[in-house]
mmCIF file of C-alpha atoms and ligand atoms in Angstrom:
data_model
loop_
_atom_site.group_PDB
_atom_site.id
_atom_site.type_symbol
_atom_site.label_atom_id
_atom_site.label_comp_id
_atom_site.label_asym_id
_atom_site.label_seq_id
_atom_site.Cartn_x
_atom_site.Cartn_y
_atom_site.Cartn_z
ATOM 1 C CA MET A 1 1.739 2.352 23.842
ATOM 2 C CA ASP A 2 0.058 5.012 21.428
ATOM 3 C CA VAL A 3 -0.321 3.608 18.078
ATOM 4 C CA TYR A 4 -1.919 6.640 16.460
ATOM 5 C CA TRP A 5 -0.268 5.829 13.067
ATOM 6 C CA ASP A 6 -2.573 2.968 12.610
ATOM 7 C CA SER A 7 -5.107 5.688 11.724
ATOM 8 C CA MET A 8 -2.888 6.971 8.792
ATOM 9 C CA SER A 9 -4.655 6.676 5.543
ATOM 10 C CA ASN A 10 -2.446 6.531 2.104
ATOM 11 C CA ALA A 11 0.475 5.564 4.244
ATOM 12 C CA PRO A 12 3.288 5.086 1.966
ATOM 13 C CA GLN A 13 4.217 1.643 1.260
ATOM 14 C CA LEU A 14 7.068 -0.128 -0.482
ATOM 15 C CA PRO A 15 6.502 -1.133 -4.056
ATOM 16 C CA ALA A 16 4.614 -4.623 -4.239
ATOM 17 C CA GLY A 17 6.931 -7.587 -4.830
ATOM 18 C CA PHE A 18 9.808 -6.327 -2.711
ATOM 19 C CA PRO A 19 11.551 -9.330 -0.838
ATOM 20 C CA ALA A 20 10.606 -9.947 2.688
ATOM 21 C CA VAL A 21 13.775 -9.481 4.830
ATOM 22 C CA VAL A 22 12.453 -11.511 7.747
ATOM 23 C CA ALA A 23 9.759 -13.993 7.696
ATOM 24 C CA TRP A 24 8.347 -16.900 9.610
ATOM 25 C CA SER A 25 6.730 -20.091 9.089
ATOM 26 C CA SER A 26 6.376 -23.156 11.181
ATOM 27 C CA ALA A 27 9.607 -24.535 10.072
ATOM 28 C CA GLY A 28 11.455 -21.435 11.506
ATOM 29 C CA VAL A 29 12.813 -18.041 10.278
ATOM 30 C CA ARG A 30 13.225 -17.138 6.678
ATOM 31 C CA LEU A 31 15.965 -14.571 6.204
ATOM 32 C CA LEU A 32 16.926 -12.774 2.793
ATOM 33 C CA ASP A 33 20.837 -13.493 2.976
ATOM 34 C CA GLN A 34 22.118 -9.710 2.507
ATOM 35 C CA THR A 35 25.791 -11.019 2.531
ATOM 36 C CA ARG A 36 25.022 -12.248 -1.099
ATOM 37 C CA LEU A 37 23.268 -9.132 -2.439
ATOM 38 C CA PRO A 38 23.356 -7.531 -4.786
ATOM 39 C CA ALA A 39 24.840 -10.512 -6.881
ATOM 40 C CA ASP A 40 22.171 -13.138 -5.466
ATOM 41 C CA GLU A 41 18.801 -13.056 -3.997
ATOM 42 C CA ILE A 42 19.083 -16.083 -1.749
ATOM 43 C CA TYR A 43 17.014 -17.080 1.371
ATOM 44 C CA LEU A 44 18.169 -18.838 4.413
ATOM 45 C CA ASP A 45 15.946 -21.121 6.382
ATOM 46 C CA ILE A 46 16.756 -21.028 10.180
ATOM 47 C CA ASN A 47 15.283 -23.592 12.623
ATOM 48 C CA ASN A 48 17.603 -23.098 15.586
ATOM 49 C CA VAL A 49 18.710 -20.248 17.528
ATOM 50 C CA ALA A 50 22.628 -20.821 17.147
ATOM 51 C CA ASP A 51 22.120 -20.462 13.410
ATOM 52 C CA LEU A 52 20.101 -17.470 13.818
ATOM 53 C CA GLU A 53 22.744 -15.796 16.059
ATOM 54 C CA ALA A 54 25.524 -16.873 13.511
ATOM 55 C CA ALA A 55 23.360 -15.027 10.631
ATOM 56 C CA ILE A 56 23.044 -12.014 12.800
ATOM 57 C CA LEU A 57 26.697 -11.981 13.428
ATOM 58 C CA ARG A 58 27.745 -12.345 9.729
ATOM 59 C CA LEU A 59 25.130 -9.743 8.639
ATOM 60 C CA SER A 60 22.928 -11.768 6.770
ATOM 61 C CA VAL A 61 20.185 -9.989 8.666
ATOM 62 C CA ARG A 62 21.254 -6.677 9.575
ATOM 63 C CA GLY A 63 20.104 -3.033 10.321
ATOM 64 C CA ALA A 64 18.978 -2.402 13.928
ATOM 65 C CA PRO A 65 14.977 -2.849 13.313
ATOM 66 C CA ALA A 66 15.507 -5.948 11.051
ATOM 67 C CA ILE A 67 17.800 -7.443 13.852
ATOM 68 C CA GLY A 68 15.147 -6.840 16.320
ATOM 69 C CA CYS A 69 12.332 -8.420 14.216
ATOM 70 C CA ALA A 70 14.657 -11.615 13.497
ATOM 71 C CA ALA A 71 15.485 -11.843 17.154
ATOM 72 C CA ALA A 72 11.837 -11.557 18.242
ATOM 73 C CA PHE A 73 11.398 -14.988 16.249
ATOM 74 C CA GLY A 74 14.466 -16.126 17.889
ATOM 75 C CA VAL A 75 12.864 -16.208 21.428
ATOM 76 C CA VAL A 76 10.353 -18.492 19.697
ATOM 77 C CA LEU A 77 13.079 -20.886 18.649
ATOM 78 C CA ILE A 78 14.798 -20.411 22.150
ATOM 79 C CA ALA A 79 11.446 -21.506 23.709
ATOM 80 C CA ARG A 80 11.228 -24.642 21.406
ATOM 81 C CA GLU A 81 14.931 -25.546 22.358
ATOM 82 C CA VAL A 82 14.631 -25.209 26.071
ATOM 83 C CA PRO A 83 14.566 -28.851 27.442
ATOM 84 C CA GLU A 84 10.961 -30.147 28.122
ATOM 85 C CA SER A 85 12.269 -31.658 31.461
ATOM 86 C CA LEU A 86 12.680 -27.746 32.814
ATOM 87 C CA SER A 87 9.931 -26.261 34.662
ATOM 88 C CA GLY A 88 9.142 -23.372 37.105
ATOM 89 C CA GLU A 89 12.062 -21.129 38.116
ATOM 90 C CA ALA A 90 14.662 -23.391 36.316
ATOM 91 C CA LEU A 91 12.765 -22.977 32.949
ATOM 92 C CA LYS A 92 12.631 -19.286 33.313
ATOM 93 C CA LYS A 93 16.281 -19.075 34.201
ATOM 94 C CA GLU A 94 17.331 -21.156 31.086
ATOM 95 C CA LEU A 95 15.219 -19.061 28.869
ATOM 96 C CA ASP A 96 16.712 -15.916 30.349
ATOM 97 C CA ARG A 97 20.232 -17.101 29.872
ATOM 98 C CA ARG A 98 19.700 -18.035 26.194
ATOM 99 C CA CYS A 99 17.800 -14.658 25.495
ATOM 100 C CA ASP A 100 20.792 -12.821 27.060
ATOM 101 C CA HIS A 101 23.148 -14.863 24.856
ATOM 102 C CA LEU A 102 21.187 -13.726 21.834
ATOM 103 C CA ILE A 103 21.284 -10.039 22.998
ATOM 104 C CA GLU A 104 24.786 -10.040 23.186
ATOM 105 C CA VAL A 105 25.445 -11.046 19.450
ATOM 106 C CA ARG A 106 25.174 -7.312 18.329
ATOM 107 C CA PRO A 107 25.715 -5.046 21.303
ATOM 108 C CA THR A 108 25.229 -1.700 19.761
ATOM 109 C CA ALA A 109 21.809 -1.935 17.794
ATOM 110 C CA VAL A 110 19.349 -1.682 20.875
ATOM 111 C CA ASN A 111 16.354 -2.982 18.696
ATOM 112 C CA LEU A 112 17.908 -6.383 19.426
ATOM 113 C CA LYS A 113 17.781 -6.069 23.044
ATOM 114 C CA TRP A 114 14.348 -4.293 22.990
ATOM 115 C CA ALA A 115 12.775 -6.966 20.806
ATOM 116 C CA VAL A 116 14.353 -9.781 22.871
ATOM 117 C CA ASP A 117 12.908 -8.179 26.234
ATOM 118 C CA ARG A 118 9.797 -7.540 24.750
ATOM 119 C CA CYS A 119 9.136 -11.264 24.010
ATOM 120 C CA ARG A 120 10.941 -12.372 27.199
ATOM 121 C CA ALA A 121 8.298 -10.442 29.289
ATOM 122 C CA VAL A 122 5.616 -12.105 27.343
ATOM 123 C CA ALA A 123 7.253 -15.731 28.119
ATOM 124 C CA HIS A 124 7.549 -14.668 31.852
ATOM 125 C CA SER A 125 3.917 -13.780 31.792
ATOM 126 C CA GLN A 126 3.064 -17.058 30.463
ATOM 127 C CA PHE A 127 4.998 -18.770 32.947
ATOM 128 C CA ALA A 128 3.284 -17.161 35.759
ATOM 129 C CA LYS A 129 -0.114 -18.656 34.233
ATOM 130 C CA ASN A 130 1.736 -22.121 34.145
ATOM 131 C CA VAL A 131 0.488 -22.687 30.640
ATOM 132 C CA SER A 132 1.537 -25.613 28.310
ATOM 133 C CA ARG A 133 4.509 -25.309 25.943
ATOM 134 C CA THR A 134 2.282 -25.069 22.991
ATOM 135 C CA THR A 135 0.567 -22.028 24.449
ATOM 136 C CA LEU A 136 3.735 -20.429 25.345
ATOM 137 C CA LEU A 137 5.175 -20.881 21.646
ATOM 138 C CA LEU A 138 1.955 -19.412 20.265
ATOM 139 C CA ALA A 139 1.939 -16.337 22.604
ATOM 140 C CA LEU A 140 5.627 -15.701 21.504
ATOM 141 C CA GLU A 141 4.762 -16.000 17.726
ATOM 142 C CA SER A 142 2.065 -13.807 17.932
ATOM 143 C CA GLU A 143 4.398 -11.143 19.773
ATOM 144 C CA ALA A 144 7.114 -11.573 17.035
ATOM 145 C CA HIS A 145 4.459 -11.003 14.368
ATOM 146 C CA ALA A 146 3.269 -7.955 16.204
ATOM 147 C CA ILE A 147 6.720 -6.590 16.355
ATOM 148 C CA LEU A 148 7.318 -7.115 12.692
ATOM 149 C CA GLU A 149 3.998 -5.548 11.819
ATOM 150 C CA GLU A 150 4.505 -2.669 14.131
ATOM 151 C CA ASP A 151 7.969 -1.972 12.581
ATOM 152 C CA ARG A 152 6.371 -2.081 9.106
ATOM 153 C CA ARG A 153 3.785 0.625 10.298
ATOM 154 C CA MET A 154 6.572 2.738 11.863
ATOM 155 C CA CYS A 155 8.417 2.858 8.698
ATOM 156 C CA SER A 156 5.776 4.008 6.861
ATOM 157 C CA ALA A 157 4.610 6.913 9.280
ATOM 158 C CA MET A 158 8.481 7.927 9.352
ATOM 159 C CA GLY A 159 8.399 7.979 5.524
ATOM 160 C CA ALA A 160 5.259 10.255 5.547
ATOM 161 C CA HIS A 161 6.900 12.716 8.082
ATOM 162 C CA GLY A 162 10.216 12.728 6.385
ATOM 163 C CA ALA A 163 8.586 13.428 3.055
ATOM 164 C CA THR A 164 6.655 16.362 4.580
ATOM 165 C CA LEU A 165 10.017 17.676 6.014
ATOM 166 C CA LEU A 166 11.641 17.387 2.909
ATOM 167 C CA GLN A 167 9.096 19.456 1.074
ATOM 168 C CA GLN A 168 9.257 22.074 3.628
ATOM 169 C CA LEU A 169 13.066 22.246 2.977
ATOM 170 C CA LEU A 170 12.534 22.226 -0.713
ATOM 171 C CA LYS A 171 10.351 25.399 -0.637
ATOM 172 C CA GLY A 172 8.536 24.521 -3.519
ATOM 173 C CA LYS A 173 11.168 22.799 -5.677
ATOM 174 C CA LYS A 174 10.111 19.358 -7.092
ATOM 175 C CA SER A 175 13.441 17.867 -7.263
ATOM 176 C CA ALA A 176 16.117 16.912 -4.305
ATOM 177 C CA THR A 177 19.376 15.585 -3.970
ATOM 178 C CA LEU A 178 19.898 13.413 -0.880
ATOM 179 C CA MET A 179 22.838 11.718 0.590
ATOM 180 C CA THR A 180 22.994 8.657 2.960
ATOM 181 C CA HIS A 181 25.310 6.386 4.902
ATOM 182 C CA CYS A 182 25.295 2.681 5.121
ATOM 183 C CA ASN A 183 21.620 0.997 4.536
ATOM 184 C CA ALA A 184 18.593 2.176 6.544
ATOM 185 C CA GLY A 185 16.200 0.916 3.999
ATOM 186 C CA ALA A 186 13.770 -1.913 3.572
ATOM 187 C CA LEU A 187 16.628 -4.245 3.938
ATOM 188 C CA ALA A 188 17.397 -3.148 7.334
ATOM 189 C CA THR A 189 13.737 -3.128 8.702
ATOM 190 C CA GLY A 190 10.414 -4.964 8.685
ATOM 191 C CA GLY A 191 8.930 -2.277 6.345
ATOM 192 C CA MET A 192 10.159 0.428 3.807
ATOM 193 C CA GLY A 193 13.210 1.392 5.834
ATOM 194 C CA THR A 194 13.918 4.470 8.276
ATOM 195 C CA ALA A 195 16.098 6.995 6.085
ATOM 196 C CA LEU A 196 15.104 5.400 2.767
ATOM 197 C CA SER A 197 11.448 5.549 3.714
ATOM 198 C CA VAL A 198 11.798 9.320 3.572
ATOM 199 C CA MET A 199 13.103 8.930 -0.208
ATOM 200 C CA TYR A 200 10.339 6.337 -0.966
ATOM 201 C CA ALA A 201 7.573 8.464 0.265
ATOM 202 C CA SER A 202 9.015 11.457 -1.239
ATOM 203 C CA GLN A 203 9.007 9.923 -4.515
ATOM 204 C CA GLN A 204 5.547 8.555 -3.932
ATOM 205 C CA ALA A 205 4.652 12.364 -3.256
ATOM 206 C CA GLY A 206 5.772 13.341 -6.681
ATOM 207 C CA LEU A 207 9.219 14.394 -6.028
ATOM 208 C CA THR A 208 12.249 13.520 -8.181
ATOM 209 C CA LEU A 209 15.234 12.501 -6.362
ATOM 210 C CA HIS A 210 18.690 11.804 -6.833
ATOM 211 C CA VAL A 211 20.721 10.030 -3.926
ATOM 212 C CA PHE A 212 24.423 9.926 -3.125
ATOM 213 C CA ALA A 213 25.035 6.840 -1.366
ATOM 214 C CA ASP A 214 28.275 6.297 0.585
ATOM 215 C CA GLU A 215 29.649 2.999 -0.265
ATOM 216 C CA THR A 216 30.340 2.286 3.529
ATOM 217 C CA ARG A 217 33.589 0.821 4.211
ATOM 218 C CA PRO A 218 34.459 -1.939 5.251
ATOM 219 C CA LEU A 219 31.352 -4.051 4.284
ATOM 220 C CA LEU A 220 29.950 -2.018 1.672
ATOM 221 C CA GLN A 221 26.096 -1.611 2.885
ATOM 222 C CA GLY A 222 25.911 1.463 0.892
ATOM 223 C CA ALA A 223 27.429 0.090 -2.312
ATOM 224 C CA ARG A 224 25.855 -3.165 -2.158
ATOM 225 C CA LEU A 225 22.411 -2.926 -0.505
ATOM 226 C CA THR A 226 21.215 0.909 -0.627
ATOM 227 C CA SER A 227 22.027 1.272 -4.135
ATOM 228 C CA TRP A 228 20.291 -2.169 -4.887
ATOM 229 C CA GLU A 229 17.144 -1.301 -3.283
ATOM 230 C CA LEU A 230 17.023 2.439 -4.563
ATOM 231 C CA ALA A 231 17.466 1.303 -8.112
ATOM 232 C CA ARG A 232 15.031 -1.509 -7.615
ATOM 233 C CA ALA A 233 12.396 1.306 -6.728
ATOM 234 C CA GLY A 234 13.375 3.392 -9.715
ATOM 235 C CA ILE A 235 15.311 6.143 -7.531
ATOM 236 C CA ASP A 236 18.172 7.552 -9.299
ATOM 237 C CA VAL A 237 21.238 6.456 -6.890
ATOM 238 C CA THR A 238 25.083 7.154 -7.476
ATOM 239 C CA VAL A 239 27.436 5.268 -5.208
ATOM 240 C CA ILE A 240 30.588 7.348 -4.174
ATOM 241 C CA CYS A 241 33.555 6.144 -1.920
ATOM 242 C CA ASP A 242 33.341 7.314 1.732
ATOM 243 C CA ASN A 243 36.375 9.758 1.066
ATOM 244 C CA MET A 244 34.395 11.635 -1.554
ATOM 245 C CA ALA A 245 31.659 12.764 0.969
ATOM 246 C CA ALA A 246 33.269 16.219 1.411
ATOM 247 C CA SER A 247 33.880 17.207 -2.144
ATOM 248 C CA VAL A 248 30.259 16.094 -3.168
ATOM 249 C CA LEU A 249 28.764 18.058 -0.278
ATOM 250 C CA ARG A 250 30.643 21.094 -1.323
ATOM 251 C CA ASP A 251 30.039 20.732 -5.088
ATOM 252 C CA ARG A 252 26.623 19.245 -5.363
ATOM 253 C CA HIS A 253 25.192 20.564 -2.158
ATOM 254 C CA PRO A 254 22.465 18.093 -1.354
ATOM 255 C CA ASP A 255 19.094 19.290 0.169
ATOM 256 C CA MET A 256 19.549 16.978 3.031
ATOM 257 C CA VAL A 257 21.417 14.258 4.517
ATOM 258 C CA VAL A 258 19.436 11.432 6.029
ATOM 259 C CA VAL A 259 20.756 8.309 7.856
ATOM 260 C CA GLY A 260 19.339 5.674 10.432
ATOM 261 C CA ALA A 261 20.625 4.887 13.832
ATOM 262 C CA ASP A 262 21.495 1.936 15.868
ATOM 263 C CA ARG A 263 20.887 3.627 19.267
ATOM 264 C CA ILE A 264 19.944 6.963 20.405
ATOM 265 C CA ALA A 265 20.823 8.309 23.883
ATOM 266 C CA ALA A 266 18.477 10.580 25.933
ATOM 267 C CA ASN A 267 20.495 13.746 24.975
ATOM 268 C CA GLY A 268 20.119 12.794 21.237
ATOM 269 C CA ASP A 269 23.766 11.471 20.710
ATOM 270 C CA THR A 270 23.290 8.743 18.040
ATOM 271 C CA ALA A 271 25.111 5.746 17.169
ATOM 272 C CA ASN A 272 25.160 4.558 13.477
ATOM 273 C CA LYS A 273 27.372 2.855 11.124
ATOM 274 C CA ILE A 274 31.008 3.961 11.473
ATOM 275 C CA GLY A 275 31.535 7.054 9.223
ATOM 276 C CA THR A 276 28.171 8.665 10.173
ATOM 277 C CA TYR A 277 29.996 11.059 12.608
ATOM 278 C CA GLY A 278 32.428 12.191 10.008
ATOM 279 C CA LEU A 279 29.585 12.751 7.613
ATOM 280 C CA ALA A 280 27.806 14.850 10.066
ATOM 281 C CA ILE A 281 30.775 17.054 10.644
ATOM 282 C CA LEU A 282 31.117 17.374 6.827
ATOM 283 C CA ALA A 283 27.419 18.218 6.643
ATOM 284 C CA LYS A 284 27.611 20.999 9.259
ATOM 285 C CA HIS A 285 30.758 22.645 7.561
ATOM 286 C CA HIS A 286 28.906 22.757 4.247
ATOM 287 C CA GLY A 287 25.663 23.877 5.912
ATOM 288 C CA VAL A 288 23.581 20.747 4.884
ATOM 289 C CA PRO A 289 21.049 19.815 7.356
ATOM 290 C CA PHE A 290 21.741 16.286 8.658
ATOM 291 C CA TYR A 291 18.838 14.188 9.715
ATOM 292 C CA VAL A 292 18.536 10.757 11.674
ATOM 293 C CA ALA A 293 15.361 8.758 11.059
ATOM 294 C CA ALA A 294 14.461 6.100 13.667
ATOM 295 C CA PRO A 295 11.579 4.527 15.466
ATOM 296 C CA TYR A 296 11.024 4.681 19.198
ATOM 297 C CA SER A 297 12.501 1.202 19.375
ATOM 298 C CA THR A 298 15.983 2.711 18.808
ATOM 299 C CA PHE A 299 15.731 5.306 21.572
ATOM 300 C CA ASP A 300 17.451 4.334 24.820
ATOM 301 C CA LEU A 301 16.618 6.623 27.394
ATOM 302 C CA THR A 302 18.316 4.574 29.918
ATOM 303 C CA LEU A 303 21.578 6.087 28.602
ATOM 304 C CA LYS A 304 22.502 9.735 29.502
ATOM 305 C CA SER A 305 24.659 10.352 26.520
ATOM 306 C CA GLY A 306 26.503 8.741 23.743
ATOM 307 C CA ALA A 307 29.577 8.010 25.739
ATOM 308 C CA GLU A 308 27.430 5.025 27.568
ATOM 309 C CA ILE A 309 26.613 3.374 24.102
ATOM 310 C CA PRO A 310 28.527 -0.053 23.721
ATOM 311 C CA ILE A 311 30.195 0.045 20.384
ATOM 312 C CA GLU A 312 30.731 -3.367 18.787
ATOM 313 C CA GLU A 313 34.193 -4.152 17.432
ATOM 314 C CA ARG A 314 34.385 -6.635 14.725
ATOM 315 C CA LYS A 315 36.935 -9.063 13.460
ATOM 316 C CA ARG A 316 40.031 -8.125 11.531
ATOM 317 C CA SER A 317 39.690 -10.003 8.446
ATOM 318 C CA GLU A 318 36.749 -7.667 7.393
ATOM 319 C CA ILE A 319 39.599 -4.947 6.788
ATOM 320 C CA SER A 320 42.512 -7.105 6.348
ATOM 321 C CA ASP A 321 41.192 -9.556 3.760
ATOM 322 C CA GLN A 322 39.920 -7.903 0.693
ATOM 323 C CA ASN A 323 38.170 -10.656 -1.490
ATOM 324 C CA GLY A 324 40.658 -13.404 -0.269
ATOM 325 C CA ARG A 325 43.892 -11.028 -0.983
ATOM 326 C CA LEU A 326 45.552 -9.737 2.071
ATOM 327 C CA ALA A 327 45.187 -6.122 2.206
ATOM 328 C CA VAL A 328 47.173 -5.560 5.519
ATOM 329 C CA PRO A 329 50.167 -7.037 6.415
ATOM 330 C CA ASP A 330 50.079 -9.545 9.412
ATOM 331 C CA ASN A 331 52.469 -7.384 11.583
ATOM 332 C CA ALA A 332 50.000 -4.445 11.436
ATOM 333 C CA LYS A 333 47.314 -4.153 13.806
ATOM 334 C CA VAL A 334 43.560 -3.509 12.747
ATOM 335 C CA PHE A 335 40.848 -1.500 14.670
ATOM 336 C CA ASN A 336 37.329 -2.129 13.349
ATOM 337 C CA PRO A 337 34.530 -0.431 15.396
ATOM 338 C CA ALA A 338 31.232 -1.053 13.573
ATOM 339 C CA PHE A 339 29.673 2.239 14.654
ATOM 340 C CA ASP A 340 30.390 5.570 15.935
ATOM 341 C CA VAL A 341 28.596 8.177 17.898
ATOM 342 C CA THR A 342 27.318 11.373 16.257
ATOM 343 C CA PRO A 343 26.809 14.086 18.846
ATOM 344 C CA ALA A 344 23.459 15.485 19.029
ATOM 345 C CA GLU A 345 24.514 19.236 18.266
ATOM 346 C CA LEU A 346 25.335 18.078 14.744
ATOM 347 C CA ILE A 347 21.860 16.627 14.161
ATOM 348 C CA ALA A 348 19.081 19.034 12.892
ATOM 349 C CA GLY A 349 16.314 16.428 13.950
ATOM 350 C CA PHE A 350 15.038 12.995 14.311
ATOM 351 C CA ILE A 351 12.283 11.800 11.903
ATOM 352 C CA THR A 352 10.299 9.362 14.013
ATOM 353 C CA GLU A 353 6.879 7.698 13.476
ATOM 354 C CA ARG A 354 5.569 10.357 15.795
ATOM 355 C CA GLY A 355 6.755 13.414 13.859
ATOM 356 C CA VAL A 356 10.015 15.277 13.525
ATOM 357 C CA LEU A 357 11.865 16.000 16.798
ATOM 358 C CA LYS A 358 13.862 19.336 16.746
ATOM 359 C CA PRO A 359 16.676 20.280 19.256
ATOM 360 C CA PRO A 360 16.930 20.787 22.156
ATOM 361 C CA PHE A 361 16.580 17.070 22.514
ATOM 362 C CA ALA A 362 17.013 16.428 26.285
HETATM 363 O O1 LIG B 401 26.074 -3.087 10.544
HETATM 364 P P1 LIG B 401 24.760 -2.887 10.215
HETATM 365 O O2 LIG B 401 24.800 -3.119 8.671
HETATM 366 O O3 LIG B 401 23.831 -3.578 10.873
HETATM 367 O O4 LIG B 401 24.612 -1.415 10.324
HETATM 368 C C1 LIG B 401 23.344 -0.783 10.144
HETATM 369 C C2 LIG B 401 23.442 0.667 10.299
HETATM 370 O O5 LIG B 401 23.981 1.204 10.698
HETATM 371 C C3 LIG B 401 22.030 1.086 9.994
HETATM 372 O O6 LIG B 401 22.103 2.582 9.578
HETATM 373 C C4 LIG B 401 21.151 1.317 11.275
HETATM 374 O O7 LIG B 401 21.028 0.098 11.751
HETATM 375 C C5 LIG B 401 19.754 1.723 10.943
HETATM 376 S S1 LIG B 401 18.940 0.576 9.981
HETATM 377 C C6 LIG B 401 17.286 1.234 9.826
#
């Protein structure tokens, strides 16, 4: 595909020293354990795909692009683990079965499927050449590194386009108030984030920012992660409970709401963290432009509309168990969808690595 963002000079970057969310060594995948933030900065060294799947499921690595990057290295682990005794069709079938299992761990974030399928295609082409296991592993490692590097560059390009857009919206003002939901930052990608890359690039372009971060119930990605990384980058951030968004939109009138995405259908309907849909309705009501920042790996043009996006449901205890205390009685049911779908008509535009897409999206 076209990689014109390669040529971007002075592309915005994360400040040096930001921890690597996903990294690879010959021992396996190293993940920053996001379940431990903001209290502890701890890394997990993972050398088998079952542990990687468990880490993805419990959100040690999370955010659609970062899950994709981790899963790409997961295919290397799969290729290491398929029994040496298998060859030909049997080998291909076993690798495919394990790849499908990895994809199913988090069904909404399409970047997971996108990355695994991309690595699987590399494996298939190596099988067709009847290469040795070592050659197969090297080809898969190299593809996974390419995915990580491509994600990093796409984040910088999204940041640059988003900063230009924000400057246009500000009409000469040098400071901005923004609002976001969940964490679509460096912690969620291989680079400087999607939605938060707009903030980092705007700051680097000389704007003074104040960001309202929704806490993001039930797992608090906004409170724990967005505030952690924005504060670390020197951006003024205020955490609010999700149910404060309406009054903050009315009383503080942010210049823009910007969020990430887990899957975008062909008509522009967008799945993102539960609560995004409500925020988009509130933004529309208060006349605040609502933007989604996402790379091409998050667009799923095989789906006509958001109605076809599979929504991950998570376990009861994420809601019923609050720090070891029972928050919901055992005889009450709990509904815990991890994502919702924002209809395209509520979205002012998509900030992508290729520029800003404005409606009509279809
Ligand atoms: O459940 P999570 O934490 O993986 O959900 C993450 C989000 O919803 C993000 O907004 C989305 O993946 C985009 S990340 C750049």
